mmCIF file of C-alpha atoms in Angstrom:
data_model
loop_
_atom_site.group_PDB
_atom_site.id
_atom_site.type_symbol
_atom_site.label_atom_id
_atom_site.label_comp_id
_atom_site.label_asym_id
_atom_site.label_seq_id
_atom_site.Cartn_x
_atom_site.Cartn_y
_atom_site.Cartn_z
ATOM 1 C CA UNK A 1057 135.549 -29.594 42.306
ATOM 2 C CA UNK A 1058 133.326 -26.502 42.441
ATOM 3 C CA UNK A 1059 134.639 -23.190 41.152
ATOM 4 C CA UNK A 1060 134.955 -20.237 43.481
ATOM 5 C CA UNK A 1061 134.817 -17.646 40.690
ATOM 6 C CA UNK A 1062 131.415 -15.955 40.421
ATOM 7 C CA UNK A 1063 129.935 -17.676 37.368
ATOM 8 C CA UNK A 1064 129.443 -15.607 34.245
ATOM 9 C CA UNK A 1065 125.931 -15.548 32.877
ATOM 10 C CA UNK A 1066 125.149 -16.029 29.165
ATOM 11 C CA UNK A 1067 128.216 -15.543 26.985
ATOM 12 C CA UNK A 1068 128.453 -11.976 25.691
ATOM 13 C CA UNK A 1069 124.676 -11.405 25.814
ATOM 14 C CA UNK A 1070 124.471 -10.942 29.583
ATOM 15 C CA UNK A 1071 127.764 -11.516 31.345
ATOM 16 C CA UNK A 1072 129.931 -9.381 29.130
ATOM 17 C CA UNK A 1073 127.391 -6.572 29.062
ATOM 18 C CA UNK A 1074 127.865 -6.301 32.806
ATOM 19 C CA UNK A 1075 131.650 -6.545 32.510
ATOM 20 C CA UNK A 1076 131.863 -3.511 30.266
ATOM 21 C CA UNK A 1077 129.735 -1.463 32.617
ATOM 22 C CA UNK A 1078 126.301 -1.783 31.043
ATOM 23 C CA UNK A 1079 123.156 -3.207 32.538
ATOM 24 C CA UNK A 1080 122.184 -6.684 31.453
ATOM 25 C CA UNK A 1081 119.387 -6.370 28.918
ATOM 26 C CA UNK A 1082 116.500 -8.826 28.754
ATOM 27 C CA UNK A 1083 115.723 -8.785 25.024
ATOM 28 C CA UNK A 1084 116.382 -11.979 23.095
ATOM 29 C CA UNK A 1085 118.317 -12.003 19.826
ATOM 30 C CA UNK A 1086 119.022 -14.468 17.035
ATOM 31 C CA UNK A 1087 121.056 -14.718 13.845
ATOM 32 C CA UNK A 1088 118.156 -14.560 11.374
ATOM 33 C CA UNK A 1089 114.705 -13.092 10.891
ATOM 34 C CA UNK A 1090 113.175 -10.251 12.874
ATOM 35 C CA UNK A 1091 115.648 -10.745 15.728
ATOM 36 C CA UNK A 1092 118.692 -11.114 13.485
ATOM 37 C CA UNK A 1093 121.810 -8.899 13.309
ATOM 38 C CA UNK A 1094 120.269 -6.179 11.164
ATOM 39 C CA UNK A 1095 117.617 -5.645 13.860
ATOM 40 C CA UNK A 1096 119.719 -5.959 17.018
ATOM 41 C CA UNK A 1097 119.927 -2.211 17.533
ATOM 42 C CA UNK A 1098 116.120 -1.938 17.701
ATOM 43 C CA UNK A 1099 115.438 -4.896 20.007
ATOM 44 C CA UNK A 1100 116.289 -3.117 23.251
ATOM 45 C CA UNK A 1101 117.564 0.351 24.234
ATOM 46 C CA UNK A 1102 120.590 -1.382 25.739
ATOM 47 C CA UNK A 1103 121.462 -2.754 22.295
ATOM 48 C CA UNK A 1104 121.616 0.651 20.588
ATOM 49 C CA UNK A 1105 125.350 0.372 19.867
ATOM 50 C CA UNK A 1106 124.611 -2.579 17.566
ATOM 51 C CA UNK A 1107 123.037 -0.122 15.143
ATOM 52 C CA UNK A 1108 124.764 3.181 15.862
ATOM 53 C CA UNK A 1109 128.240 2.269 17.133
ATOM 54 C CA UNK A 1110 131.248 3.548 15.218
ATOM 55 C CA UNK A 1111 133.744 0.825 16.154
ATOM 56 C CA UNK A 1112 131.776 -2.373 15.737
ATOM 57 C CA UNK A 1113 133.081 -5.919 15.361
ATOM 58 C CA UNK A 1114 133.708 -8.185 13.553
ATOM 59 C CA UNK A 1115 135.762 -6.648 10.764
ATOM 60 C CA UNK A 1116 137.376 -7.597 7.491
ATOM 61 C CA UNK A 1117 141.097 -6.935 7.489
ATOM 62 C CA UNK A 1118 141.868 -5.326 4.142
ATOM 63 C CA UNK A 1119 145.324 -4.692 2.687
ATOM 64 C CA UNK A 1120 147.346 -1.777 4.014
ATOM 65 C CA UNK A 1121 145.088 -1.038 6.960
ATOM 66 C CA UNK A 1122 146.104 1.884 9.168
ATOM 67 C CA UNK A 1123 143.525 0.994 11.832
ATOM 68 C CA UNK A 1124 144.835 -2.494 12.599
ATOM 69 C CA UNK A 1125 148.314 -3.155 13.944
ATOM 70 C CA UNK A 1126 150.226 -6.281 12.908
ATOM 71 C CA UNK A 1127 152.373 -7.926 15.571
ATOM 72 C CA UNK A 1128 153.954 -11.267 16.505
ATOM 73 C CA UNK A 1129 154.177 -10.417 20.205
ATOM 74 C CA UNK A 1130 151.170 -11.875 21.992
ATOM 75 C CA UNK A 1131 151.771 -11.225 25.716
ATOM 76 C CA UNK A 1132 149.878 -14.196 27.163
ATOM 77 C CA UNK A 1133 150.803 -16.597 29.940
ATOM 78 C CA UNK A 1134 148.610 -19.687 30.045
ATOM 79 C CA UNK A 1135 148.867 -22.653 32.402
ATOM 80 C CA UNK A 1136 146.914 -25.764 33.375
ATOM 81 C CA UNK A 1137 143.268 -24.786 33.553
ATOM 82 C CA UNK A 1138 139.958 -26.273 34.630
ATOM 83 C CA UNK A 1139 136.679 -25.516 32.910
ATOM 84 C CA UNK A 1140 132.924 -25.835 32.976
ATOM 85 C CA UNK A 1141 131.167 -26.225 29.635
ATOM 86 C CA UNK A 1142 127.617 -25.309 28.695
ATOM 87 C CA UNK A 1143 125.347 -24.420 25.774
ATOM 88 C CA UNK A 1144 123.692 -21.054 26.406
ATOM 89 C CA UNK A 1145 121.461 -21.190 23.334
ATOM 90 C CA UNK A 1146 123.745 -18.956 21.260
ATOM 91 C CA UNK A 1147 127.147 -20.631 21.567
ATOM 92 C CA UNK A 1148 129.098 -23.339 23.353
ATOM 93 C CA UNK A 1149 131.056 -21.708 26.162
ATOM 94 C CA UNK A 1150 133.704 -22.886 28.609
ATOM 95 C CA UNK A 1151 134.184 -20.858 31.777
ATOM 96 C CA UNK A 1152 137.759 -21.139 32.978
ATOM 97 C CA UNK A 1153 139.595 -21.258 36.283
ATOM 98 C CA UNK A 1154 143.369 -20.977 36.240
ATOM 99 C CA UNK A 1155 146.342 -18.626 36.253
ATOM 100 C CA UNK A 1156 145.919 -17.313 32.701
ATOM 101 C CA UNK A 1157 146.594 -13.742 31.705
ATOM 102 C CA UNK A 1158 147.050 -11.319 28.833
ATOM 103 C CA UNK A 1159 149.094 -8.304 29.977
ATOM 104 C CA UNK A 1160 148.605 -5.068 28.037
ATOM 105 C CA UNK A 1161 150.329 -1.787 28.922
ATOM 106 C CA UNK A 1162 150.938 -3.108 32.420
ATOM 107 C CA UNK A 1163 147.302 -4.129 32.927
ATOM 108 C CA UNK A 1164 146.474 -7.775 33.612
ATOM 109 C CA UNK A 1165 143.481 -9.267 31.795
ATOM 110 C CA UNK A 1166 142.477 -12.686 33.137
ATOM 111 C CA UNK A 1167 141.020 -15.378 30.891
ATOM 112 C CA UNK A 1168 137.434 -15.907 32.025
ATOM 113 C CA UNK A 1169 135.893 -17.939 29.204
ATOM 114 C CA UNK A 1170 136.120 -19.051 25.597
ATOM 115 C CA UNK A 1171 133.407 -19.840 23.071
ATOM 116 C CA UNK A 1172 132.798 -20.729 19.409
ATOM 117 C CA UNK A 1173 131.314 -18.978 16.390
ATOM 118 C CA UNK A 1174 130.493 -20.792 13.164
ATOM 119 C CA UNK A 1175 131.485 -19.717 10.583
ATOM 120 C CA UNK A 1176 134.237 -17.267 11.539
ATOM 121 C CA UNK A 1177 133.158 -13.705 12.244
ATOM 122 C CA UNK A 1178 136.399 -11.940 11.255
ATOM 123 C CA UNK A 1179 137.653 -12.231 7.702
ATOM 124 C CA UNK A 1180 140.975 -11.435 6.029
ATOM 125 C CA UNK A 1181 140.719 -9.790 2.609
ATOM 126 C CA UNK A 1182 137.210 -11.162 2.351
ATOM 127 C CA UNK A 1183 138.173 -14.704 3.289
ATOM 128 C CA UNK A 1184 136.497 -16.378 6.246
ATOM 129 C CA UNK A 1185 137.077 -19.704 8.011
ATOM 130 C CA UNK A 1186 134.893 -22.573 9.134
ATOM 131 C CA UNK A 1187 134.810 -21.452 12.772
ATOM 132 C CA UNK A 1188 136.348 -18.935 15.153
ATOM 133 C CA UNK A 1189 137.344 -19.409 18.786
ATOM 134 C CA UNK A 1190 137.130 -16.374 21.076
ATOM 135 C CA UNK A 1191 139.187 -16.346 24.277
ATOM 136 C CA UNK A 1192 137.744 -13.608 26.466
ATOM 137 C CA UNK A 1193 139.908 -11.812 29.033
ATOM 138 C CA UNK A 1194 138.776 -9.331 31.675
ATOM 139 C CA UNK A 1195 140.737 -6.753 33.681
ATOM 140 C CA UNK A 1196 140.056 -5.956 37.327
ATOM 141 C CA UNK A 1197 138.033 -2.896 36.278
ATOM 142 C CA UNK A 1198 135.905 -4.851 33.819
ATOM 143 C CA UNK A 1199 137.610 -4.000 30.531
ATOM 144 C CA UNK A 1200 137.795 -6.738 27.899
ATOM 145 C CA UNK A 1201 140.430 -8.134 25.561
ATOM 146 C CA UNK A 1202 139.606 -10.971 23.180
ATOM 147 C CA UNK A 1203 141.902 -13.292 21.234
ATOM 148 C CA UNK A 1204 140.341 -14.679 18.060
ATOM 149 C CA UNK A 1205 141.625 -17.977 16.651
ATOM 150 C CA UNK A 1206 140.548 -19.103 13.192
ATOM 151 C CA UNK A 1207 139.550 -22.763 12.860
ATOM 152 C CA UNK A 1208 139.474 -24.672 9.583
ATOM 153 C CA UNK A 1209 138.664 -28.218 8.555
ATOM 154 C CA UNK A 1210 141.694 -30.506 8.823
ATOM 155 C CA UNK A 1211 143.076 -33.882 9.840
ATOM 156 C CA UNK A 1212 142.388 -33.558 13.566
ATOM 157 C CA UNK A 1213 141.324 -31.149 16.310
ATOM 158 C CA UNK A 1214 144.515 -31.282 18.347
ATOM 159 C CA UNK A 1215 144.162 -29.899 21.860
ATOM 160 C CA UNK A 1216 140.569 -28.869 21.175
ATOM 161 C CA UNK A 1217 139.454 -32.483 20.654
ATOM 162 C CA UNK A 1218 138.498 -33.061 24.329
ATOM 163 C CA UNK A 1219 136.447 -29.862 24.289
ATOM 164 C CA UNK A 1220 134.520 -30.927 21.207
ATOM 165 C CA UNK A 1221 134.013 -34.394 22.700
ATOM 166 C CA UNK A 1222 132.251 -32.746 25.647
ATOM 167 C CA UNK A 1223 129.835 -30.527 23.711
ATOM 168 C CA UNK A 1224 126.413 -30.454 25.399
ATOM 169 C CA UNK A 1225 123.520 -31.381 23.145
ATOM 170 C CA UNK A 1226 121.130 -28.678 24.294
ATOM 171 C CA UNK A 1227 121.061 -25.440 26.257
ATOM 172 C CA UNK A 1228 121.335 -26.133 29.953
ATOM 173 C CA UNK A 1229 123.482 -26.083 33.088
ATOM 174 C CA UNK A 1230 127.264 -26.132 33.270
ATOM 175 C CA UNK A 1231 129.224 -29.378 33.510
ATOM 176 C CA UNK A 1232 132.880 -29.715 34.582
ATOM 177 C CA UNK A 1233 135.245 -30.844 31.848
ATOM 178 C CA UNK A 1234 136.751 -34.246 32.597
ATOM 179 C CA UNK A 1235 140.376 -33.149 32.400
ATOM 180 C CA UNK A 1236 142.395 -29.927 32.722
ATOM 181 C CA UNK A 1237 143.839 -28.248 29.631
ATOM 182 C CA UNK A 1238 146.281 -25.499 28.699
ATOM 183 C CA UNK A 1239 144.732 -22.709 26.571
ATOM 184 C CA UNK A 1240 148.155 -22.108 24.977
ATOM 185 C CA UNK A 1241 147.594 -25.350 23.071
ATOM 186 C CA UNK A 1242 144.601 -23.757 21.324
ATOM 187 C CA UNK A 1243 146.868 -21.186 19.640
ATOM 188 C CA UNK A 1244 148.861 -21.669 16.411
ATOM 189 C CA UNK A 1245 152.652 -21.833 16.590
ATOM 190 C CA UNK A 1246 152.907 -18.489 14.848
ATOM 191 C CA UNK A 1247 151.567 -15.762 17.119
ATOM 192 C CA UNK A 1248 151.348 -13.248 14.277
ATOM 193 C CA UNK A 1249 148.101 -11.348 14.679
ATOM 194 C CA UNK A 1250 146.202 -8.154 13.951
ATOM 195 C CA UNK A 1251 145.173 -5.817 16.769
ATOM 196 C CA UNK A 1252 142.352 -3.306 16.685
ATOM 197 C CA UNK A 1253 139.760 -1.590 18.888
ATOM 198 C CA UNK A 1254 136.266 -2.962 18.473
ATOM 199 C CA UNK A 1255 133.192 -4.269 20.237
ATOM 200 C CA UNK A 1256 131.398 -7.354 21.442
ATOM 201 C CA UNK A 1257 130.041 -9.271 18.451
ATOM 202 C CA UNK A 1258 126.703 -9.976 20.148
ATOM 203 C CA UNK A 1259 124.258 -7.634 21.878
ATOM 204 C CA UNK A 1260 124.756 -5.248 23.560
ATOM 205 C CA UNK A 1261 127.663 -4.749 21.078
ATOM 206 C CA UNK A 1262 129.510 -2.638 23.667
ATOM 207 C CA UNK A 1263 132.637 -0.947 22.331
ATOM 208 C CA UNK A 1264 136.051 -0.558 23.948
ATOM 209 C CA UNK A 1265 137.042 -4.204 23.412
ATOM 210 C CA UNK A 1266 140.697 -4.834 22.502
ATOM 211 C CA UNK A 1267 140.908 -7.480 19.777
ATOM 212 C CA UNK A 1268 143.847 -9.755 18.841
ATOM 213 C CA UNK A 1269 142.996 -11.865 15.785
ATOM 214 C CA UNK A 1270 145.563 -14.541 14.981
ATOM 215 C CA UNK A 1271 146.352 -15.007 11.303
ATOM 216 C CA UNK A 1272 147.364 -18.674 11.370
ATOM 217 C CA UNK A 1273 144.445 -21.116 11.683
ATOM 218 C CA UNK A 1274 144.127 -24.240 13.802
ATOM 219 C CA UNK A 1275 142.447 -27.364 12.437
ATOM 220 C CA UNK A 1276 139.282 -29.192 13.420
ATOM 221 C CA UNK A 1277 138.391 -32.701 12.273
ATOM 222 C CA UNK A 1278 135.384 -33.466 10.077
ATOM 223 C CA UNK A 1279 133.776 -35.321 12.981
ATOM 224 C CA UNK A 1280 134.134 -32.372 15.343
ATOM 225 C CA UNK A 1281 132.947 -29.929 12.704
ATOM 226 C CA UNK A 1282 129.816 -32.070 12.409
ATOM 227 C CA UNK A 1283 129.348 -32.094 16.199
ATOM 228 C CA UNK A 1284 129.458 -28.309 16.312
ATOM 229 C CA UNK A 1285 127.141 -27.955 13.305
ATOM 230 C CA UNK A 1286 124.524 -30.171 14.957
ATOM 231 C CA UNK A 1287 124.411 -27.884 17.986
ATOM 232 C CA UNK A 1288 125.117 -24.355 16.756
ATOM 233 C CA UNK A 1289 124.064 -24.253 13.085
ATOM 234 C CA UNK A 1290 125.009 -20.583 12.459
ATOM 235 C CA UNK A 1291 126.030 -17.954 15.017
ATOM 236 C CA UNK A 1292 128.230 -15.398 13.263
ATOM 237 C CA UNK A 1293 127.546 -11.679 13.049
ATOM 238 C CA UNK A 1294 128.282 -10.257 9.567
ATOM 239 C CA UNK A 1295 131.364 -8.090 9.049
ATOM 240 C CA UNK A 1296 130.602 -4.530 10.147
ATOM 241 C CA UNK A 1297 133.465 -2.626 8.487
ATOM 242 C CA UNK A 1298 136.794 -2.975 6.718
ATOM 243 C CA UNK A 1299 140.062 -2.039 8.364
#
């Protein structure tokens, strides 16, 4: 079955830059060397926020923060979903098609994709996790809201196992996942999370992103951790500030 949704381009580097109202920049970036995070702001004029932005992500959640709000109410409605998976050279991404929404202040943000960072980008009191799953939601006017789920090594990968079993070996075209899934199964039972205003964690680092970082981790098996490591190596931006 072919999707009718206009396909997103590269995760966060191109597609999300357009969604937040910026032009898609052509400069390439990496996670080390001359094109690594400390240089992103100089790689392209469209990436300036990576170096000069005042509300950059990811963050470390420190004790007693007044800039992050703690809540257990995560207003999401997820249902059976289809997906196309691909490796864009920076992450493994799944573009989604289904009736999935995060409703904030009366505004509906639809789930458009999710992807993986290894290790986690957000930290809590200096502690990070093995990986972090980002579920990216978009409103009708292009605003973004992202749910971050911490992933740590454990007995099994639960509902994420079929996703990890379908990881593409190399960057290339999209492939339909073999079976539908429910994104709600990717979330921990406790919906306790921290909310804050931040940015994309890859160029162009556009700000105005609403973040919801869940505090309870999900587990990933040793085998699936190894599968991810073979394909992604390292794709986490360092913490930009403490909240």
